[in-house]
Amino acid sequence: MILDVQDLLVRFPGVTAVDGVSLSVAENECFALVGESGCGKTTLARTVLGLQRPDGGTVAIAGTPLAGLRGRALRRLRAQVQIVFQNPYAALNPRMTAGRLVDEPLRLAHPDAGRDDRRRRAEELFDAVGLTGTHRSRYPHELSGGQCQRVAIARALAVGPRLLVLDEPTSALDVSVQAQILNLLDRLRRTRGLSYLLISHDLAVVRHLADRVGVMRAGRLVEQGPSAQLLDAPQHPYTKALLDAMPGRGRAALLADTIEAS
Amino acid sequence: MTELLTVDDLTVEFTRGGAAVRPVRGVSLTVAPGEIVGVVGETGCGKTLTGLSVLGLLPPGARASGSVRLDGREIIGAPPSVLRDLRGRQVAMVFQNPGTAFDPVRTIGAQFDRVIRAHRGGSRGRAREHAERLLRDVELADTGRVLRAYPHQLSGGMLQRAMIALALSCDPRLIIADEATSALDVTVAQQVRRLLLRLQSERGFGVLFVTHNLAEAYDLCDRVYVLYAGQVAETGPTAEVFDAPAHPYTRALLDALPRADRAGTTLTALPGTVPSSVLAVTGCVFANRCPRAEETCEHSPPPPAAVTASRTAACHFADTGGPA
Ligand SMILES: Nc1ncnc2c1ncn2[C@@H]1O[C@H](COP(=O)(O)OP(=O)(O)OP(=O)(O)O)[C@@H](O)[C@H]1O
Ligand SMILES: Nc1ncnc2c1ncn2[C@@H]1O[C@H](COP(=O)(O)OP(=O)(O)OP(=O)(O)O)[C@@H](O)[C@H]1O
Ligand code: SF4
Ligand SMILES: [Mg+2]
Ligand SMILES: [Mg+2]
């Protein structure tokens, strides 16, 4: 298991954001977390990244528990997990070119590497995320949303992680750009053996990318299972409610639900 | 058919850095009474500006030309008093972010009171009764609490319902909804769609439904206009357009959607981006990304042409459903 979360508990004043969640992500697997706003998805992700201390339970990365680690050992373990956020513009320093944005984590990950070595690695990353040399000298505002998200993914890959946390990676993007990013994520997983913890409210995206899905509600994991099975034959009423809320089944379905609801 | 709304050859122009930009370029559309009409397309294609033109609410610096007629009355160039009158009585709007539609320092009740009495006159008591009726109509049962609340004390879904109620307070004949569900949680968004559909069928107003979400347009709209780079690429009855798109752009959008039967496959992604200066394009504005583009596309812009009696597409090689 690249990620193993057991009985995780995270409390904030007045709210238990993560309430006894256990889940694991296998090598090269994509596990998706779905659920409505405020159910605790991002808090869980932050805890996995070591950015949030749990009030109970454990997080283990590649078999090593996060708790108790300090200094270099902690940094090394943390480098195994990187995150890609929803809004690529907000996640990138507007005063740095794409080239520098990718060079920055490379320096951290390879402090002993020379300039040429880093340059080669950066080129390889740009290539991997489908950007060309002309993009390197551009600032975020000179790039499209999809290109920015590619830069963010290149940055995440620069430190050589084994698990990527993808927090709504395409929900700020247009449909046509979303397709490009989904294809990219799919390809990177296959070619680099990456694992993903995907957070999304779009069940179509989840169905497309994820092997397994966990449904969260009010801090708890109410159901988890293989994505096709869970989305085709949901067991928990909340999962059914989420599926019923997905648009795209036509007006008849919307009307049928209206009658049911009234 | 007498149309409720007729937009004819609408163009919206700005001056940016000394040069003209034209985010809306010759859009024509209609909404009949009782019809829900979708305006869809990707970011920046001109959906919001088109909607704002109908309200006479374009941002400063915008120059609109063409014609926008609401119940036969011209909106473009109309004096502010006429526009205010239209907005009070004929057309109302529901926006993406209900938080910004309400004044944060006044209670919901005070804001209903002001709007209702401005439009219908009458006492405070009558206005309150009317507000309560409207709130119950949008399924906000605890009307007392809602009216006493300040905007930040209500959830996003409750605020969006309240905004719909406020829009209904003048008994409009046309509602412009711009990304009305986009900021809401999935289940709440679905409730708002249902609500809109129910209210529309009960009250018979027309809706211009602006959204980037193709799936929700599919569920809600009788007809749909697909915009690309400020122009109508394709229009027709929603089911026909989505089931058998005639324009390569519509097809590309639909092909890009992840779906259950595409799980684990490579999606057909649309390469490239909208040209940075569409005014410099001499031919079809979609040509640089179009999988079907041919020589002619580079030189001559395709006019909207009939695909069937109820459908048009602006493409030299529109798919008319016949043998390829
Ligand atoms: N730093 C914090 N301090 C206090 N409360 C917090 C903090 N971070 C999150 N919360 C609360 O914890 C709960 C879970 O929030 P979280 O951001 O994890 O939800 P989410 O599932 O990611 O939602 P969304 O889909 O809106 O991003 C919410 O009630 C939130 O208000
Ligand atoms: N005040 C303005 N001045 C100059 N250009 C503007 C102004 N308002 C909008 N635009 C431009 O007009 C184009 C169309 O904008 P519009 O808001 O109508 O797009 P949209 O289709 O609603 O997009 P979205 O899905 O992102 O809401 C955009 O490229 C935008 O940059
Ligand atoms: S006119 Fe040509 S370039 Fe334009 S959409 Fe049709 S086939 Fe494509
Ligand atoms: Mg979140
Ligand atoms: Mg808009």
XYZ file of C-alpha atoms and ligand atoms in Angstrom:
658
model
C 0.000 0.000 0.000
C 1.308 3.398 -0.918
C -1.179 5.034 1.462
C -2.791 3.541 4.509
C -5.150 5.592 6.662
C -6.588 4.053 9.815
C -9.353 5.459 12.040
C -8.375 8.993 11.162
C -9.845 11.715 13.332
C -9.476 15.460 12.737
C -11.358 17.957 14.867
C -11.793 21.684 14.535
C -13.624 23.797 17.084
C -17.256 22.806 16.732
C -16.803 20.265 13.951
C -15.303 16.826 13.500
C -14.004 17.227 9.969
C -12.747 13.652 9.611
C -14.499 11.141 11.792
C -12.879 7.728 11.937
C -11.950 7.222 8.295
C -9.978 4.186 7.174
C -8.883 3.728 3.593
C -5.914 2.607 1.595
C -4.501 3.269 -1.842
C -2.523 0.536 -3.552
C 0.510 0.961 -5.768
C -0.569 2.431 -9.126
C -4.177 2.686 -8.004
C -6.512 5.667 -8.288
C -8.778 6.036 -5.288
C -11.437 8.743 -5.438
C -13.099 10.540 -2.563
C -16.484 12.009 -3.338
C -18.948 13.912 -1.216
C -20.460 17.315 -0.783
C -18.875 20.539 0.290
C -17.596 20.480 3.839
C -17.674 16.692 4.239
C -13.951 16.612 5.028
C -12.246 15.635 1.768
C -9.623 18.383 1.765
C -8.973 17.999 5.472
C -8.289 14.311 4.929
C -5.973 15.156 2.037
C -4.080 17.744 4.119
C -3.601 15.191 6.845
C -2.219 12.694 4.342
C 0.210 15.378 3.178
C 1.320 15.978 6.757
C -0.022 19.537 6.683
C -2.671 18.825 9.289
C -2.079 16.904 12.506
C -4.659 14.234 13.216
C -6.400 14.084 16.575
C -6.494 10.333 16.305
C -5.661 7.431 14.011
C -2.693 6.956 11.724
C -1.435 7.823 8.264
C 1.241 5.627 6.740
C 3.016 6.350 3.471
C 4.534 3.298 1.800
C 4.372 1.470 5.110
C 5.977 4.193 7.228
C 3.760 6.048 9.723
C 3.917 9.836 9.417
C 3.568 10.361 13.142
C 6.797 10.501 15.058
C 8.963 11.334 12.070
C 11.138 14.449 12.294
C 13.573 16.396 10.158
C 15.092 14.738 7.129
C 13.161 11.508 7.475
C 9.867 13.425 7.552
C 10.850 15.528 4.555
C 11.801 12.469 2.587
C 8.520 10.767 3.346
C 6.549 13.894 2.561
C 8.215 14.149 -0.838
C 6.491 10.887 -1.701
C 3.135 12.666 -1.679
C 2.404 15.805 -3.691
C -0.768 17.743 -4.300
C -2.417 19.379 -7.320
C -5.099 21.937 -6.535
C -8.314 22.988 -8.226
C -7.319 26.510 -9.186
C -4.007 26.452 -11.044
C -3.692 30.246 -11.100
C -3.977 30.531 -7.328
C -1.479 27.722 -6.825
C 1.314 29.287 -8.893
C 3.453 32.279 -7.967
C 2.442 34.911 -10.542
C 5.936 36.436 -10.576
C 7.723 33.286 -11.677
C 7.964 31.934 -15.207
C 6.844 28.385 -15.870
C 10.511 27.426 -16.158
C 11.370 28.767 -12.718
C 8.209 27.334 -11.213
C 9.366 23.872 -12.235
C 13.022 24.498 -11.390
C 12.145 25.484 -7.821
C 11.021 22.045 -6.597
C 13.794 20.429 -8.657
C 16.374 22.375 -6.626
C 14.799 21.173 -3.413
C 14.619 17.591 -4.552
C 18.095 17.502 -6.063
C 20.224 19.979 -4.108
C 23.425 18.469 -5.489
C 22.355 18.462 -9.122
C 24.120 20.906 -11.416
C 22.381 23.421 -13.595
C 22.586 21.216 -16.694
C 21.250 18.235 -14.851
C 18.285 20.261 -13.563
C 17.726 21.630 -17.008
C 17.526 18.157 -18.442
C 15.095 17.082 -15.728
C 12.943 20.159 -16.317
C 12.852 19.445 -20.039
C 11.793 15.916 -19.359
C 8.991 17.154 -17.060
C 7.764 19.756 -19.526
C 7.692 17.059 -22.131
C 5.822 14.670 -19.843
C 3.025 17.151 -19.172
C 2.760 18.206 -22.803
C 4.292 21.688 -22.660
C 6.863 22.935 -25.104
C 9.951 25.110 -24.779
C 8.029 28.260 -25.663
C 5.940 27.890 -22.509
C 8.971 27.970 -20.217
C 9.508 31.687 -20.391
C 5.865 32.547 -19.810
C 4.249 33.751 -16.605
C 1.052 32.118 -15.315
C -1.162 34.936 -16.618
C 0.297 34.321 -20.078
C -0.787 30.686 -19.966
C -4.259 29.185 -20.326
C -5.941 27.439 -17.407
C -5.068 24.041 -18.794
C -1.435 25.022 -19.386
C -1.208 26.322 -15.803
C -2.581 23.038 -14.535
C 0.123 21.255 -16.549
C 2.767 23.426 -14.880
C 1.281 22.588 -11.481
C 1.428 18.883 -12.331
C 5.045 19.216 -13.528
C 5.928 20.895 -10.209
C 4.280 18.108 -8.272
C 6.182 15.503 -10.297
C 9.532 17.298 -9.867
C 10.217 15.863 -6.432
C 9.540 12.315 -7.639
C 6.392 11.464 -5.666
C 4.697 8.087 -5.705
C 1.273 9.416 -4.711
C -0.458 12.484 -6.116
C -3.359 14.036 -4.262
C -5.604 15.627 -6.882
C -8.058 18.023 -5.211
C -10.711 18.853 -7.850
C -7.983 18.993 -10.531
C -10.304 19.794 -13.440
C -13.322 21.519 -11.939
C -12.054 24.997 -12.851
C -11.389 23.950 -16.435
C -13.454 23.889 -19.606
C -14.743 20.556 -20.855
C -12.275 20.419 -23.732
C -9.350 21.233 -21.440
C -10.593 18.847 -18.785
C -10.369 16.046 -21.334
C -6.709 16.926 -22.007
C -5.845 16.918 -18.295
C -7.719 13.658 -17.660
C -5.828 12.058 -20.536
C -2.557 13.408 -19.151
C -3.265 12.074 -15.656
C -4.186 8.722 -17.126
C -0.961 8.568 -19.122
C 1.251 9.689 -16.229
C -0.204 6.993 -14.043
C 0.586 4.321 -16.591
C 4.052 5.546 -17.556
C 5.284 6.522 -14.086
C 3.489 4.008 -11.940
C 1.901 6.787 -9.896
C -0.945 6.379 -7.440
C -3.696 8.965 -7.084
C -5.959 10.112 -4.316
C -8.548 11.970 -6.377
C -11.032 14.369 -4.821
C -13.959 15.346 -6.993
C -17.641 16.103 -6.894
C -18.020 15.097 -10.531
C -18.941 11.445 -10.616
C -18.291 11.242 -14.358
C -14.681 12.298 -13.772
C -14.422 9.829 -10.923
C -15.823 7.037 -13.021
C -13.331 7.871 -15.730
C -10.186 7.887 -13.626
C -10.735 5.944 -10.438
C -10.410 2.243 -9.714
C -12.098 2.561 -6.357
C -14.314 5.188 -4.765
C -15.050 6.220 -1.210
C -18.153 8.260 -0.450
C -17.795 10.727 2.415
C -20.531 12.404 4.346
C -20.058 14.637 7.377
C -16.556 13.340 8.039
C -17.409 9.678 7.673
C -16.813 7.235 4.871
C -20.287 5.845 4.268
C -19.462 3.486 1.419
C -16.435 2.373 -0.573
C -15.833 -0.058 -3.397
C -14.726 -0.549 -7.011
C -15.910 2.480 -8.963
C -17.982 0.755 -11.638
C -19.720 -1.399 -9.067
C -20.320 1.399 -6.592
C -21.575 3.857 -9.188
C -23.763 1.328 -11.002
C -25.212 -0.295 -7.923
C -24.868 2.067 -4.975
C -25.807 0.543 -1.636
C -25.899 3.521 0.676
C -28.858 5.919 0.320
C -26.486 8.876 0.306
C -24.520 7.466 -2.625
C -27.833 7.001 -4.443
C -28.780 10.597 -3.678
C -25.458 11.813 -5.087
C -25.959 9.795 -8.257
C -29.530 11.025 -8.644
C -28.251 14.581 -8.438
C -25.954 14.204 -11.431
C -27.411 16.062 -14.402
C -27.466 14.581 -17.881
C -30.218 12.004 -17.636
C -32.763 14.142 -19.454
C -35.786 16.137 -18.430
C -37.900 13.071 -17.834
C -35.539 11.980 -15.075
C -35.560 15.450 -13.572
C -39.364 15.495 -13.644
C -39.625 11.994 -12.254
C -37.517 13.081 -9.319
C -39.752 16.123 -8.886
C -42.769 13.916 -8.507
C -40.936 11.622 -6.150
C -39.793 14.539 -4.036
C -43.202 16.139 -3.672
C -45.004 32.285 -33.124
C -44.763 35.568 -31.213
C -41.453 35.582 -29.463
C -40.970 36.889 -25.973
C -37.355 37.721 -26.625
C -35.740 38.337 -29.988
C -32.024 38.992 -30.167
C -30.980 39.895 -33.649
C -27.384 40.187 -34.804
C -26.169 41.302 -31.388
C -22.589 42.513 -31.238
C -20.819 43.695 -28.106
C -17.597 45.607 -28.510
C -14.976 46.973 -26.119
C -11.825 48.933 -26.688
C -8.833 47.325 -25.028
C -5.342 48.746 -25.370
C -6.502 50.981 -28.221
C -7.854 48.060 -30.244
C -11.402 46.837 -30.639
C -12.361 43.503 -29.094
C -15.696 41.991 -29.935
C -16.616 39.232 -27.481
C -20.126 38.874 -28.945
C -20.299 38.891 -32.731
C -23.650 38.734 -34.417
C -25.594 36.526 -32.036
C -29.236 35.944 -32.900
C -31.590 34.026 -30.659
C -35.207 33.828 -29.579
C -37.135 32.758 -26.513
C -40.852 32.040 -26.820
C -43.187 32.457 -23.859
C -42.868 29.449 -21.584
C -39.718 28.190 -23.227
C -36.426 27.315 -21.515
C -33.607 28.193 -23.846
C -29.998 27.284 -23.098
C -26.901 29.268 -23.966
C -23.875 26.996 -23.614
C -20.210 27.112 -24.485
C -16.800 27.363 -22.900
C -15.371 30.153 -20.812
C -15.163 33.526 -22.528
C -17.454 32.595 -25.427
C -19.814 35.471 -24.617
C -22.637 33.811 -22.670
C -22.764 36.304 -19.816
C -22.452 39.369 -22.040
C -25.323 38.067 -24.159
C -27.495 37.694 -21.057
C -26.511 41.099 -19.714
C -27.418 42.701 -23.048
C -30.981 41.489 -22.585
C -31.095 43.161 -19.191
C -29.539 46.363 -20.500
C -26.814 45.806 -17.918
C -23.617 45.639 -19.961
C -20.450 46.731 -18.158
C -19.182 50.282 -18.646
C -17.291 50.722 -21.899
C -19.328 48.074 -23.715
C -20.966 49.100 -26.977
C -23.869 46.974 -28.119
C -25.265 46.976 -31.616
C -27.935 44.961 -33.340
C -31.313 44.516 -31.773
C -32.676 43.055 -28.529
C -36.456 43.135 -28.332
C -38.375 42.095 -25.258
C -42.052 41.736 -25.998
C -41.514 43.940 -28.994
C -39.698 46.731 -27.136
C -36.175 47.568 -28.171
C -33.616 47.408 -25.386
C -30.484 48.540 -27.162
C -30.259 52.287 -26.876
C -33.323 52.503 -24.633
C -33.176 55.196 -21.923
C -32.336 54.056 -18.367
C -35.878 54.692 -17.129
C -37.304 52.274 -19.698
C -34.673 49.686 -18.827
C -35.429 49.986 -15.116
C -39.092 49.565 -15.863
C -38.436 46.458 -17.979
C -36.221 44.975 -15.287
C -38.901 45.553 -12.719
C -41.798 44.119 -14.657
C -40.703 41.978 -17.561
C -37.362 40.425 -16.954
C -35.505 39.297 -13.846
C -32.157 37.691 -13.273
C -30.658 34.899 -11.236
C -26.883 34.887 -11.031
C -24.211 32.407 -10.088
C -23.295 33.947 -6.801
C -26.352 34.661 -4.667
C -24.057 36.119 -2.017
C -23.313 39.157 -4.142
C -26.938 39.697 -5.210
C -27.980 40.521 -1.673
C -26.782 43.448 0.381
C -24.693 41.868 3.166
C -25.701 44.400 5.839
C -29.471 44.209 5.433
C -31.804 41.356 6.286
C -33.377 39.293 3.527
C -36.746 40.579 4.708
C -35.752 44.229 4.280
C -34.537 43.506 0.768
C -37.754 41.741 -0.222
C -39.752 44.576 1.280
C -37.926 47.177 -0.760
C -38.179 45.303 -4.056
C -41.796 44.253 -3.644
C -43.053 47.674 -2.598
C -41.073 49.403 -5.325
C -42.833 47.231 -7.898
C -46.286 46.805 -6.487
C -46.675 49.487 -3.847
C -48.868 48.553 -0.890
C -48.232 48.242 2.810
C -45.380 46.571 4.614
C -47.770 43.909 5.814
C -48.915 43.089 2.301
C -45.343 43.008 1.072
C -44.424 40.610 3.833
C -47.309 38.295 2.999
C -46.201 38.334 -0.600
C -42.595 37.611 0.374
C -43.696 34.684 2.515
C -45.730 33.266 -0.324
C -42.764 33.553 -2.663
C -40.414 31.886 -0.194
C -42.810 28.987 0.275
C -42.962 28.727 -3.499
C -39.219 28.186 -3.648
C -39.537 25.628 -0.869
C -38.094 27.756 1.910
C -40.670 26.736 4.484
C -39.240 28.529 7.506
C -40.099 31.927 6.073
C -39.801 33.816 9.358
C -36.230 32.740 9.892
C -35.238 33.444 6.301
C -36.727 36.942 6.353
C -34.984 37.780 9.624
C -31.641 36.432 8.460
C -28.713 38.329 7.015
C -27.342 36.784 3.811
C -24.306 35.207 5.521
C -26.605 33.351 7.894
C -28.101 31.275 5.066
C -26.493 28.446 3.103
C -25.636 28.878 -0.568
C -28.627 26.784 -1.601
C -31.029 28.778 0.594
C -29.654 32.046 -0.773
C -30.047 30.857 -4.351
C -33.676 29.944 -3.629
C -34.203 33.342 -2.021
C -32.737 35.011 -5.087
C -35.115 33.048 -7.322
C -37.994 34.139 -5.069
C -36.851 37.739 -5.352
C -36.660 37.397 -9.138
C -40.229 36.058 -9.145
C -41.523 38.924 -7.021
C -42.195 41.106 -10.059
C -43.917 38.276 -11.905
C -41.456 38.454 -14.787
C -42.196 37.043 -18.216
C -38.533 36.218 -18.774
C -35.869 35.052 -16.337
C -32.207 35.199 -17.222
C -30.337 32.603 -15.202
C -26.539 32.839 -15.471
C -24.720 29.819 -14.025
C -27.508 29.681 -11.457
C -26.354 26.349 -10.047
C -22.616 26.493 -10.679
C -21.631 27.567 -7.170
C -23.864 25.015 -5.481
C -23.244 21.524 -4.214
C -24.377 18.751 -6.550
C -27.521 17.777 -4.652
C -28.483 21.399 -4.023
C -27.876 22.247 -7.681
C -30.239 19.469 -8.678
C -32.896 20.804 -6.304
C -32.554 24.255 -7.832
C -32.926 22.826 -11.355
C -36.074 20.996 -10.311
C -37.409 24.082 -8.655
C -36.836 26.158 -11.763
C -38.546 23.558 -13.919
C -41.540 23.352 -11.583
C -41.950 27.103 -11.261
C -41.550 27.552 -14.982
C -44.243 25.007 -15.794
C -46.591 26.516 -13.195
C -46.071 30.148 -14.091
C -45.163 29.913 -17.735
C -42.322 32.411 -17.832
C -39.557 32.042 -20.402
C -36.005 31.310 -19.293
C -32.707 32.158 -20.920
C -30.525 29.611 -19.173
C -26.820 30.398 -19.399
C -24.511 27.580 -18.355
C -21.177 25.988 -19.146
C -22.582 22.670 -17.925
C -23.798 20.704 -20.941
C -25.444 18.026 -18.843
C -27.670 20.461 -17.026
C -28.619 22.205 -20.261
C -29.546 18.782 -21.608
C -31.922 18.190 -18.691
C -33.503 21.601 -18.532
C -33.630 23.285 -21.919
C -36.145 22.970 -24.745
C -33.716 24.478 -27.198
C -30.065 25.310 -26.962
C -27.586 27.712 -28.534
C -23.969 26.581 -28.607
C -21.670 29.594 -28.618
C -18.076 29.615 -29.777
C -15.887 32.736 -29.751
C -18.868 35.063 -29.557
C -20.885 33.423 -32.315
C -23.648 30.856 -32.447
C -22.046 27.678 -33.743
C -25.204 25.667 -33.638
C -28.779 25.826 -32.420
C -31.803 23.563 -32.286
C -33.960 21.439 -29.997
C -31.712 20.264 -27.168
C -32.216 16.547 -27.636
C -31.504 16.760 -31.377
C -28.409 18.911 -30.972
C -26.948 16.679 -28.272
C -27.898 13.386 -29.856
C -26.733 14.311 -33.351
C -24.583 17.438 -33.315
C -24.300 19.092 -36.718
C -21.377 21.401 -35.929
C -17.887 19.968 -35.365
C -17.468 22.140 -32.253
C -20.612 20.755 -30.616
C -19.441 17.274 -31.476
C -16.000 17.974 -30.017
C -17.509 19.249 -26.769
C -19.670 16.174 -26.380
C -16.819 13.823 -27.311
C -14.650 15.379 -24.614
C -17.065 14.491 -21.810
C -16.102 11.601 -19.572
C -18.902 9.029 -19.554
C -19.437 5.603 -18.114
C -18.894 3.935 -21.490
C -15.658 5.862 -22.000
C -14.097 4.911 -18.666
C -10.516 3.808 -19.102
C -10.288 5.088 -22.678
C -8.482 8.137 -23.986
C -10.957 10.996 -24.319
C -11.153 12.882 -27.575
C -9.645 16.158 -26.496
C -10.007 19.297 -28.573
C -6.518 20.580 -29.408
C -5.485 24.233 -29.302
C -7.327 27.297 -28.071
C -9.619 30.025 -29.350
C -7.593 32.386 -31.599
C -6.279 35.284 -29.495
C -7.555 37.779 -32.012
C -10.736 36.453 -33.521
C -11.125 39.673 -35.507
C -8.007 38.738 -37.489
C -9.558 35.446 -38.586
C -10.778 35.663 -42.156
C -12.469 32.284 -42.418
C -14.189 30.032 -39.914
C -13.220 30.981 -36.369
C -13.071 27.296 -35.402
C -10.798 26.313 -38.298
C -7.548 26.213 -36.279
C -8.993 23.469 -34.051
C -11.484 21.780 -36.311
C -10.888 18.130 -37.227
C -12.964 18.606 -40.406
C -11.454 21.869 -41.626
C -10.711 22.138 -45.332
C -9.153 24.751 -47.523
C -12.363 26.812 -47.907
C -12.726 27.076 -44.126
C -9.578 29.207 -43.931
C -10.942 31.793 -46.340
C -14.681 32.075 -46.060
C -16.634 32.322 -42.813
C -19.543 29.882 -42.778
C -22.928 31.583 -42.384
C -25.557 29.918 -40.205
C -27.379 27.473 -42.445
C -30.453 25.348 -41.903
C -29.737 21.759 -40.977
C -33.404 20.906 -40.536
C -36.444 23.164 -40.198
C -35.663 23.794 -36.524
C -31.873 23.629 -36.552
C -29.037 25.706 -37.897
C -25.275 25.295 -37.841
C -22.559 27.705 -38.919
C -20.338 25.257 -40.770
C -19.539 24.645 -44.422
C -19.679 20.939 -43.761
C -22.428 20.688 -41.187
C -23.533 17.171 -40.466
C -27.059 16.994 -41.812
C -27.613 13.448 -40.729
C -27.414 12.088 -44.271
C -24.792 9.640 -45.513
C -21.293 11.032 -45.088
N -8.634 25.140 9.342
C -9.902 24.894 9.684
N -10.405 25.411 10.830
C -11.666 25.164 11.211
N -12.533 24.396 10.513
C -12.094 23.858 9.379
C -10.765 24.088 8.890
N -10.619 23.433 7.722
C -11.796 22.838 7.462
N -12.688 23.079 8.450
C -14.051 22.545 8.546
O -13.963 21.142 8.408
C -15.025 20.639 7.610
C -14.460 19.900 6.416
O -13.851 20.842 5.521
P -13.082 20.407 4.201
O -12.440 21.601 3.640
O -12.234 19.241 4.501
O -14.293 19.954 3.284
P -14.289 19.493 1.757
O -14.960 18.169 1.731
O -12.936 19.586 1.186
O -15.271 20.575 1.112
P -15.231 21.264 -0.342
O -15.855 20.280 -1.277
O -16.107 22.469 -0.139
O -13.815 21.606 -0.660
C -15.886 21.838 7.259
O -16.926 21.925 8.203
C -14.934 22.994 7.408
O -15.648 24.163 7.727
N -15.767 44.684 -19.192
C -15.099 44.011 -20.135
N -14.105 44.594 -20.838
C -13.446 43.919 -21.797
N -13.681 42.637 -22.118
C -14.645 41.990 -21.445
C -15.406 42.639 -20.426
N -16.309 41.757 -19.932
C -16.089 40.603 -20.611
N -15.104 40.748 -21.513
C -14.597 39.699 -22.409
O -15.644 39.182 -23.162
C -15.496 37.781 -23.351
C -16.807 37.092 -23.071
O -17.109 37.270 -21.738
P -18.361 36.559 -21.033
O -18.285 36.936 -19.602
O -19.603 36.860 -21.760
O -17.988 35.027 -21.214
P -18.772 33.745 -20.673
O -19.136 32.934 -21.851
O -19.864 34.145 -19.750
O -17.625 32.975 -19.881
P -17.647 32.203 -18.478
O -18.120 30.798 -18.780
O -16.224 32.211 -18.050
O -18.567 32.940 -17.548
C -14.352 37.357 -22.458
O -13.250 37.049 -23.255
C -14.068 38.533 -21.592
O -12.694 38.654 -21.372
S -16.624 25.597 -41.475
Fe -14.861 24.242 -41.675
S -13.513 24.798 -39.946
Fe -15.515 25.685 -39.542
S -16.529 24.183 -38.276
Fe -17.116 23.730 -40.371
S -15.632 22.236 -41.097
Fe -14.794 23.143 -39.251
Mg -12.136 20.787 -0.420
Mg -20.212 33.862 -17.698
